[in-house]
Amino acid sequence: MNVLKEKVALITGCSGGIGRETAIRFAEEGANLAICARTQSKLEETAEICRKKGAEVLAVVCDITDRAQLENLVKQTADRFGRIDILINNAVDAKPGIPFLQQTEADLMTVFKSGYLATWRLMQLCYPYLKESHGKIINFASPAGLTGTEGYAAYASVKEAIRGLSKVAAREWGKDGININCISPTAITPKMQAIIDSFPEGQRKPETLGFTVPAIGRIGTAYADLTPVLVFLASDASGYITGQTIRADGGGTIF
């Protein structure tokens, strides 16, 4: 416990799923938080849980596709806490499970703006603070990009672009004491479960969305299986790791 004591973490996409569970785990580890999401009621639910864990929390309603709102998010974080130690680019808006020929440029741009462009912008906006604190950036890759999962053309290509950006920035910003890594996770979130439940009977299983976990034999959960990895990447213990993609997927991508 308290691995992240007094660190300030800015985490996007905290209304539910991996973002919400990460915020809770980081609060338990002593971090103070700046969290954002589009839905105020769900964001406040996350914030209240984290406050009860002892964290000071800044909750900002934010559309991450809007640069001005990202600038406001970073400014509010710096004004409130005086520093930023950790940036976690979790949020993305995507519609998986659609064949490439049925995906539109609008589908691609939705993922691009919420995933890649928001990650690009926040990395640049947070850079001065992360340089000062010798901070950590954790971006989100995906097994869909690593393996080319069917039905994920827009999502997979954007996730691979994020990996490329992360590797370049890791080289350029290493001299500034900033570590940049990606996590490629497999976990069932409420949003994914809702998608699975929408399929016809007999297809309501994780495999329908391309999940395969041949080694461990189960699909992970965000809090138990993913957040410890995120804590490690955000902590001083990972100080000699940068430019890497950590595949927290139960052995779903062994190659």
Tab-separated table of N, CA and C in Angstrom, residues 11-16 35-40 42-44 46 59-64 69 73 91:
chain	number	residue	atom	x	y	z
A	11	ILE	N	-6.003	10.728	-14.985
A	11	ILE	CA	-6.521	9.517	-15.625
A	11	ILE	C	-7.763	9.878	-16.422
A	12	THR	N	-7.799	9.478	-17.680
A	12	THR	CA	-8.969	9.753	-18.513
A	12	THR	C	-9.903	8.546	-18.551
A	13	GLY	N	-11.171	8.832	-18.830
A	13	GLY	CA	-12.156	7.763	-18.990
A	13	GLY	C	-12.487	7.044	-17.707
A	14	CYS	N	-12.876	7.804	-16.678
A	14	CYS	CA	-13.056	7.221	-15.339
A	14	CYS	C	-14.512	7.045	-14.929
A	15	SER	N	-15.432	7.051	-15.881
A	15	SER	CA	-16.841	6.847	-15.522
A	15	SER	C	-17.146	5.376	-15.267
A	16	GLY	N	-16.290	4.485	-15.739
A	16	GLY	CA	-16.509	3.052	-15.546
A	16	GLY	C	-15.332	2.269	-16.085
A	35	ILE	N	-9.378	13.162	-12.456
A	35	ILE	CA	-10.070	12.188	-13.292
A	35	ILE	C	-11.080	12.912	-14.178
A	36	CYS	N	-11.324	12.326	-15.343
A	36	CYS	CA	-12.268	12.957	-16.250
A	36	CYS	C	-13.129	11.910	-16.943
A	37	ALA	N	-14.269	12.359	-17.428
A	37	ALA	CA	-15.195	11.549	-18.216
A	37	ALA	C	-16.245	12.501	-18.762
A	38	ARG	N	-17.088	11.986	-19.663
A	38	ARG	CA	-18.118	12.837	-20.249
A	38	ARG	C	-19.373	12.911	-19.394
A	39	THR	N	-19.632	11.863	-18.606
A	39	THR	CA	-20.873	11.784	-17.839
A	39	THR	C	-20.615	12.184	-16.395
A	40	GLN	N	-21.182	13.313	-15.975
A	40	GLN	CA	-20.880	13.859	-14.663
A	40	GLN	C	-21.315	12.938	-13.528
A	42	LYS	N	-21.667	9.652	-13.355
A	42	LYS	CA	-20.791	8.486	-13.197
A	42	LYS	C	-19.397	8.903	-12.728
A	43	LEU	N	-18.942	10.051	-13.217
A	43	LEU	CA	-17.642	10.555	-12.789
A	43	LEU	C	-17.639	10.866	-11.299
A	44	GLU	N	-18.717	11.461	-10.823
A	44	GLU	CA	-18.807	11.791	-9.401
A	44	GLU	C	-18.882	10.534	-8.542
A	46	THR	N	-17.317	7.741	-9.182
A	46	THR	CA	-15.926	7.315	-9.074
A	46	THR	C	-15.159	8.198	-8.096
A	59	ALA	N	-12.426	16.117	-10.116
A	59	ALA	CA	-13.240	15.455	-11.141
A	59	ALA	C	-13.688	16.496	-12.161
A	60	VAL	N	-13.298	16.312	-13.410
A	60	VAL	CA	-13.576	17.296	-14.453
A	60	VAL	C	-14.349	16.631	-15.585
A	61	VAL	N	-15.539	17.138	-15.859
A	61	VAL	CA	-16.282	16.668	-17.033
A	61	VAL	C	-15.552	17.159	-18.269
A	62	CYS	N	-15.232	16.232	-19.173
A	62	CYS	CA	-14.370	16.592	-20.291
A	62	CYS	C	-14.657	15.722	-21.500
A	63	ASP	N	-14.803	16.358	-22.653
A	63	ASP	CA	-14.839	15.671	-23.930
A	63	ASP	C	-13.413	15.655	-24.455
A	64	ILE	N	-12.779	14.501	-24.435
A	64	ILE	CA	-11.356	14.445	-24.757
A	64	ILE	C	-11.069	14.673	-26.241
A	69	GLN	N	-10.911	21.657	-24.063
A	69	GLN	CA	-11.294	20.994	-22.821
A	69	GLN	C	-10.120	20.223	-22.210
A	73	LEU	N	-8.473	20.767	-18.580
A	73	LEU	CA	-8.235	19.657	-17.667
A	73	LEU	C	-6.828	19.715	-17.087
A	91	ALA	N	-9.073	6.596	-21.972
A	91	ALA	CA	-10.356	6.785	-22.652
A	91	ALA	C	-10.256	6.563	-24.154
